Amino acid sequence: MVGTVNVAGSLNPHADASGIMEAPMVEIEHLSLWYGAKRALRDVSMSVPKHRVTAYIGPSGCGKTTLLRCLNRMNDLVDGVRITGAIRIGGTDIYDPTLDVTELRQRVGMVFQKSNPFPKSVFENVAYGPRILGVRNRSDLEGIVERSLRAAALWDEVQDRLGDSALGLSGGQQQRLCIARAVAVEPDVLLMDEPCSALDPIATARIEELMLELKNSYTIVIVTHNMQQAARVSDYTGFLLLGELVEVGVTRELFTSPRDKRTEDYITGRFG
């Protein structure tokens, strides 16, 4: 049986279409989050399989981005946040008080809705993370920059512009540069928060193709308001509503045979 989370939020491991169990990279158990008195996540439990694309869908304000930001503890930066439950990445409890959050964010890269290149050269944008981690040798940095730009399908377009400002790139190129910057430190997990919402259809298609290639090396979790995008790129999809993970499963099955009436109503456009 395909792994699902029922309405009560109990955790069942994922299985692929053949019924083979998939190894989880991320395990979320009974996760709840409050912004002050407002409860934004309600007892969320699920696993995210390794080297797969998992998408979160749902209407605005349902908790998709909040859940995504729990995976690299970015919600720690918000005043008044309270979190209960557990998240393990690669078996490590990421809310362990002894955990180095900087090290966590090296393991869990993030690409935001709006591309945010640094006001530096293309080269220095990609080299930034490795430099922070102590890479100083120029030839090592050059190798990392080329590898990362190739991974982001950007090398051929910028190899003669590495010294130019990243702010001179097109929107789609800037977003791929941000992906290159994220993968330069070789994370285990790559989070993408609506990475195509500000892009035109051609640039969106490039990013989607890139996701399908990158999952061979990284576990990808994406938030998208675009259900067609989730259907195109994700292996698994979770539907959130009012902070609750209503249903999660193999994407094609969730879209064609949802188990919960609320999922069906959202997918068919009855609300949202």
Short mmCIF file of C-alpha atoms in Angstrom, two decimals:
data_model
loop_
_atom_site.label_atom_id
_atom_site.label_comp_id
_atom_site.label_asym_id
_atom_site.label_seq_id
_atom_site.Cartn_x
_atom_site.Cartn_y
_atom_site.Cartn_z
CA MET A 1 0.00 0.00 0.00
CA VAL A 2 1.19 3.50 -0.81
CA GLY A 3 2.32 5.40 2.27
CA THR A 4 -0.22 7.99 3.42
CA VAL A 5 -0.98 10.18 6.37
CA ASN A 6 -4.57 9.87 7.48
CA VAL A 7 -6.66 12.68 8.85
CA ALA A 8 -5.47 11.94 12.37
CA GLY A 9 -1.89 12.41 11.17
CA SER A 10 -0.47 8.94 11.86
CA LEU A 11 2.79 8.17 10.11
CA ASN A 12 3.10 5.47 7.48
CA PRO A 13 6.36 5.09 5.53
CA HIS A 14 6.38 5.83 1.83
CA ALA A 15 6.49 3.11 -0.76
CA ASP A 16 7.16 3.53 -4.46
CA ALA A 17 4.73 2.42 -7.17
CA SER A 18 6.01 -1.15 -6.98
CA GLY A 19 5.41 -1.28 -3.24
CA ILE A 20 9.13 -1.08 -2.37
CA MET A 21 9.71 0.89 0.81
CA GLU A 22 11.72 4.09 0.27
CA ALA A 23 14.38 5.25 2.70
CA PRO A 24 13.35 8.52 4.40
CA MET A 25 15.69 11.50 4.46
CA VAL A 26 13.30 13.61 6.55
CA GLU A 27 10.99 12.29 9.27
CA ILE A 28 8.39 14.63 10.77
CA GLU A 29 6.48 13.45 13.83
CA HIS A 30 3.54 15.21 15.51
CA LEU A 31 4.82 18.65 14.53
CA SER A 32 2.78 21.62 15.74
CA LEU A 33 3.71 25.30 15.54
CA TRP A 34 2.22 28.46 17.02
CA TYR A 35 2.86 32.10 16.09
CA GLY A 36 1.93 33.57 19.45
CA ALA A 37 -1.62 32.34 20.10
CA LYS A 38 -2.23 31.36 16.47
CA ARG A 39 -1.70 27.70 15.67
CA ALA A 40 -0.20 27.41 12.17
CA LEU A 41 0.61 23.66 12.05
CA ARG A 42 -1.47 20.90 13.62
CA ASP A 43 0.13 17.57 14.51
CA VAL A 44 1.86 17.03 11.15
CA SER A 45 3.50 13.63 10.63
CA MET A 46 5.10 12.36 7.41
CA SER A 47 8.36 11.16 5.91
CA VAL A 48 10.19 12.61 2.91
CA PRO A 49 11.95 9.94 0.83
CA LYS A 50 15.58 10.35 -0.14
CA HIS A 51 16.38 11.51 -3.69
CA ARG A 52 12.76 12.29 -4.51
CA VAL A 53 10.82 15.51 -5.06
CA THR A 54 8.09 16.03 -2.47
CA ALA A 55 5.64 18.89 -3.04
CA TYR A 56 3.40 20.69 -0.56
CA ILE A 57 0.21 22.13 -2.04
CA GLY A 58 -2.77 23.90 -0.52
CA PRO A 59 -4.50 27.29 -0.43
CA SER A 60 -2.77 30.45 0.75
CA GLY A 61 -2.20 30.51 4.49
CA CYS A 62 -2.51 26.74 4.92
CA GLY A 63 0.97 26.29 6.43
CA LYS A 64 3.01 25.13 3.43
CA THR A 65 5.86 27.62 3.80
CA THR A 66 5.75 27.40 7.61
CA LEU A 67 6.26 23.63 7.36
CA LEU A 68 9.07 24.07 4.82
CA ARG A 69 10.85 26.58 7.07
CA CYS A 70 10.71 24.16 9.98
CA LEU A 71 13.08 21.90 8.06
CA ASN A 72 15.97 24.37 8.32
CA ARG A 73 14.75 26.09 11.49
CA MET A 74 14.16 29.44 9.80
CA ASN A 75 11.08 29.84 11.99
CA ASP A 76 13.52 30.22 14.90
CA LEU A 77 14.06 33.77 13.61
CA VAL A 78 10.39 34.74 14.18
CA ASP A 79 9.44 36.21 17.56
CA GLY A 80 6.85 34.30 19.55
CA VAL A 81 7.17 30.99 17.74
CA ARG A 82 6.58 27.79 19.72
CA ILE A 83 7.15 24.35 18.24
CA THR A 84 6.35 20.87 19.53
CA GLY A 85 7.04 17.48 17.96
CA ALA A 86 10.15 16.19 16.23
CA ILE A 87 11.96 16.45 12.91
CA ARG A 88 14.86 14.19 12.00
CA ILE A 89 17.03 14.70 8.93
CA GLY A 90 19.34 11.83 8.11
CA GLY A 91 18.47 10.46 11.55
CA THR A 92 19.56 13.64 13.39
CA ASP A 93 17.05 15.46 15.60
CA ILE A 94 17.27 19.00 14.20
CA TYR A 95 15.69 20.55 17.32
CA ASP A 96 18.29 19.01 19.63
CA PRO A 97 19.54 21.93 21.78
CA THR A 98 23.15 20.90 21.11
CA LEU A 99 22.73 21.06 17.32
CA ASP A 100 24.70 23.72 15.45
CA VAL A 101 22.03 25.53 13.40
CA THR A 102 24.66 26.88 10.99
CA GLU A 103 25.71 23.31 10.24
CA LEU A 104 22.04 22.37 9.76
CA ARG A 105 21.59 25.11 7.17
CA GLN A 106 24.63 23.81 5.33
CA ARG A 107 22.92 20.40 5.12
CA VAL A 108 19.54 21.92 4.23
CA GLY A 109 19.81 24.50 1.44
CA MET A 110 16.99 26.85 0.51
CA VAL A 111 15.85 28.63 -2.64
CA PHE A 112 13.31 31.39 -2.08
CA GLN A 113 10.29 32.59 -4.01
CA LYS A 114 12.09 35.71 -5.20
CA SER A 115 15.62 35.21 -6.46
CA ASN A 116 18.05 36.88 -4.07
CA PRO A 117 21.57 36.90 -5.54
CA PHE A 118 24.16 38.80 -3.54
CA PRO A 119 25.36 42.10 -5.07
CA LYS A 120 28.59 40.39 -6.02
CA SER A 121 29.97 38.69 -9.12
CA VAL A 122 28.51 35.44 -10.42
CA PHE A 123 31.65 33.67 -9.22
CA GLU A 124 31.53 35.14 -5.71
CA ASN A 125 27.84 34.27 -5.32
CA VAL A 126 28.58 30.58 -5.80
CA ALA A 127 31.90 30.65 -3.92
CA TYR A 128 30.35 32.37 -0.89
CA GLY A 129 29.26 29.22 0.96
CA PRO A 130 32.44 27.23 0.36
CA ARG A 131 34.51 30.24 1.51
CA ILE A 132 32.48 30.39 4.76
CA LEU A 133 33.25 26.68 5.22
CA GLY A 134 36.96 27.37 4.88
CA VAL A 135 37.76 26.67 1.23
CA ARG A 136 40.49 29.16 0.32
CA ASN A 137 42.41 27.59 -2.57
CA ARG A 138 41.49 29.39 -5.79
CA SER A 139 41.62 26.31 -7.99
CA ASP A 140 39.37 24.43 -5.52
CA LEU A 141 36.90 27.28 -5.57
CA GLU A 142 36.96 27.40 -9.37
CA GLY A 143 36.16 23.70 -9.48
CA ILE A 144 33.27 24.07 -7.04
CA VAL A 145 31.86 27.06 -8.93
CA GLU A 146 31.96 25.27 -12.26
CA ARG A 147 30.47 22.09 -10.83
CA SER A 148 27.67 24.01 -9.12
CA LEU A 149 26.85 26.14 -12.16
CA ARG A 150 26.77 23.02 -14.31
CA ALA A 151 24.46 21.36 -11.78
CA ALA A 152 22.17 24.38 -12.09
CA ALA A 153 22.28 24.24 -15.92
CA LEU A 154 23.82 27.71 -15.99
CA TRP A 155 27.50 27.19 -16.80
CA ASP A 156 27.19 27.49 -20.58
CA GLU A 157 25.36 30.81 -20.22
CA VAL A 158 27.69 32.49 -17.72
CA GLN A 159 31.14 30.90 -18.10
CA ASP A 160 32.39 34.06 -19.84
CA ARG A 161 30.65 36.36 -17.32
CA LEU A 162 31.87 34.98 -14.01
CA GLY A 163 33.34 38.35 -13.03
CA ASP A 164 30.16 40.27 -13.90
CA SER A 165 27.55 41.28 -11.34
CA ALA A 166 24.93 38.61 -10.69
CA LEU A 167 22.34 41.39 -10.70
CA GLY A 168 22.82 41.68 -14.47
CA LEU A 169 21.42 38.20 -15.10
CA SER A 170 17.82 37.61 -16.16
CA GLY A 171 15.25 36.56 -13.56
CA GLY A 172 15.41 32.92 -14.57
CA GLN A 173 19.21 32.97 -14.59
CA GLN A 174 19.26 34.60 -11.15
CA GLN A 175 17.05 31.85 -9.76
CA ARG A 176 19.31 29.16 -11.23
CA LEU A 177 22.29 31.02 -9.76
CA CYS A 178 20.59 30.83 -6.34
CA ILE A 179 20.21 27.08 -6.88
CA ALA A 180 23.91 26.85 -7.79
CA ARG A 181 24.75 28.81 -4.63
CA ALA A 182 22.64 26.41 -2.56
CA VAL A 183 24.20 23.23 -3.99
CA ALA A 184 27.78 24.57 -3.78
CA VAL A 185 27.97 23.42 -0.13
CA GLU A 186 26.60 19.96 -1.10
CA PRO A 187 23.48 19.86 1.10
CA ASP A 188 21.51 16.71 1.78
CA VAL A 189 18.17 18.47 1.29
CA LEU A 190 17.17 21.33 -1.01
CA LEU A 191 14.10 23.36 -0.03
CA MET A 192 12.33 25.42 -2.70
CA ASP A 193 9.65 27.92 -1.70
CA GLU A 194 7.57 28.63 -4.82
CA PRO A 195 10.79 28.97 -6.87
CA CYS A 196 8.99 29.67 -10.17
CA SER A 197 6.21 32.03 -9.08
CA ALA A 198 8.05 35.12 -10.37
CA LEU A 199 9.27 33.51 -13.61
CA ASP A 200 7.90 33.35 -17.14
CA PRO A 201 6.83 29.98 -18.62
CA ILE A 202 10.16 29.35 -20.39
CA ALA A 203 12.23 30.02 -17.27
CA THR A 204 9.76 27.94 -15.23
CA ALA A 205 10.24 25.00 -17.57
CA ARG A 206 14.03 25.28 -17.15
CA ILE A 207 13.72 25.19 -13.36
CA GLU A 208 11.34 22.22 -13.50
CA GLU A 209 13.74 20.28 -15.75
CA LEU A 210 16.51 21.15 -13.31
CA MET A 211 14.56 19.76 -10.35
CA LEU A 212 14.15 16.43 -12.11
CA GLU A 213 17.93 16.28 -12.65
CA LEU A 214 18.88 17.49 -9.17
CA LYS A 215 16.85 14.84 -7.37
CA ASN A 216 19.47 12.32 -8.46
CA SER A 217 21.83 14.04 -6.01
CA TYR A 218 19.56 15.79 -3.50
CA THR A 219 16.29 15.30 -1.65
CA ILE A 220 14.02 18.14 -2.78
CA VAL A 221 11.03 19.59 -0.96
CA ILE A 222 9.04 22.20 -2.87
CA VAL A 223 6.16 24.47 -1.94
CA THR A 224 4.05 25.43 -4.94
CA HIS A 225 0.71 27.14 -5.48
CA ASN A 226 0.68 25.58 -8.96
CA MET A 227 -0.93 22.13 -8.86
CA GLN A 228 0.15 21.44 -12.44
CA GLN A 229 3.74 22.03 -11.41
CA ALA A 230 3.39 19.63 -8.49
CA ALA A 231 1.96 17.03 -10.89
CA ARG A 232 4.84 17.53 -13.34
CA VAL A 233 7.84 17.48 -11.02
CA SER A 234 7.02 15.75 -7.74
CA ASP A 235 7.12 12.09 -6.82
CA TYR A 236 5.07 12.68 -3.68
CA THR A 237 2.57 15.40 -2.80
CA GLY A 238 1.18 16.53 0.54
CA PHE A 239 -2.02 18.58 0.76
CA LEU A 240 -2.28 21.03 3.67
CA LEU A 241 -5.39 22.81 4.85
CA LEU A 242 -5.62 25.13 7.86
CA GLY A 243 -2.30 23.83 9.20
CA GLU A 244 -3.30 20.17 8.92
CA LEU A 245 -1.64 17.67 6.59
CA VAL A 246 -4.84 16.22 5.18
CA GLU A 247 -3.26 13.68 2.85
CA VAL A 248 0.11 12.71 1.39
CA GLY A 249 1.01 10.05 -1.13
CA VAL A 250 2.37 9.24 -4.57
CA THR A 251 1.62 12.32 -6.68
CA ARG A 252 -0.22 10.66 -9.54
CA GLU A 253 -2.42 8.74 -7.11
CA LEU A 254 -3.19 11.75 -4.94
CA PHE A 255 -4.24 13.73 -8.02
CA THR A 256 -6.29 10.95 -9.63
CA SER A 257 -7.67 9.09 -6.60
CA PRO A 258 -7.52 11.28 -3.50
CA ARG A 259 -8.63 9.52 -0.34
CA ASP A 260 -10.01 12.60 1.41
CA LYS A 261 -12.97 14.64 0.13
CA ARG A 262 -11.18 17.89 1.02
CA THR A 263 -8.24 16.95 -1.22
CA GLU A 264 -10.60 16.15 -4.06
CA ASP A 265 -12.45 19.45 -3.60
CA TYR A 266 -9.18 21.42 -3.71
CA ILE A 267 -7.76 19.59 -6.72
CA THR A 268 -10.98 19.97 -8.70
CA GLY A 269 -11.16 23.70 -7.92
CA ARG A 270 -14.17 23.68 -5.62
CA PHE A 271 -12.21 25.90 -3.24
CA GLY A 272 -8.76 27.45 -2.86
#
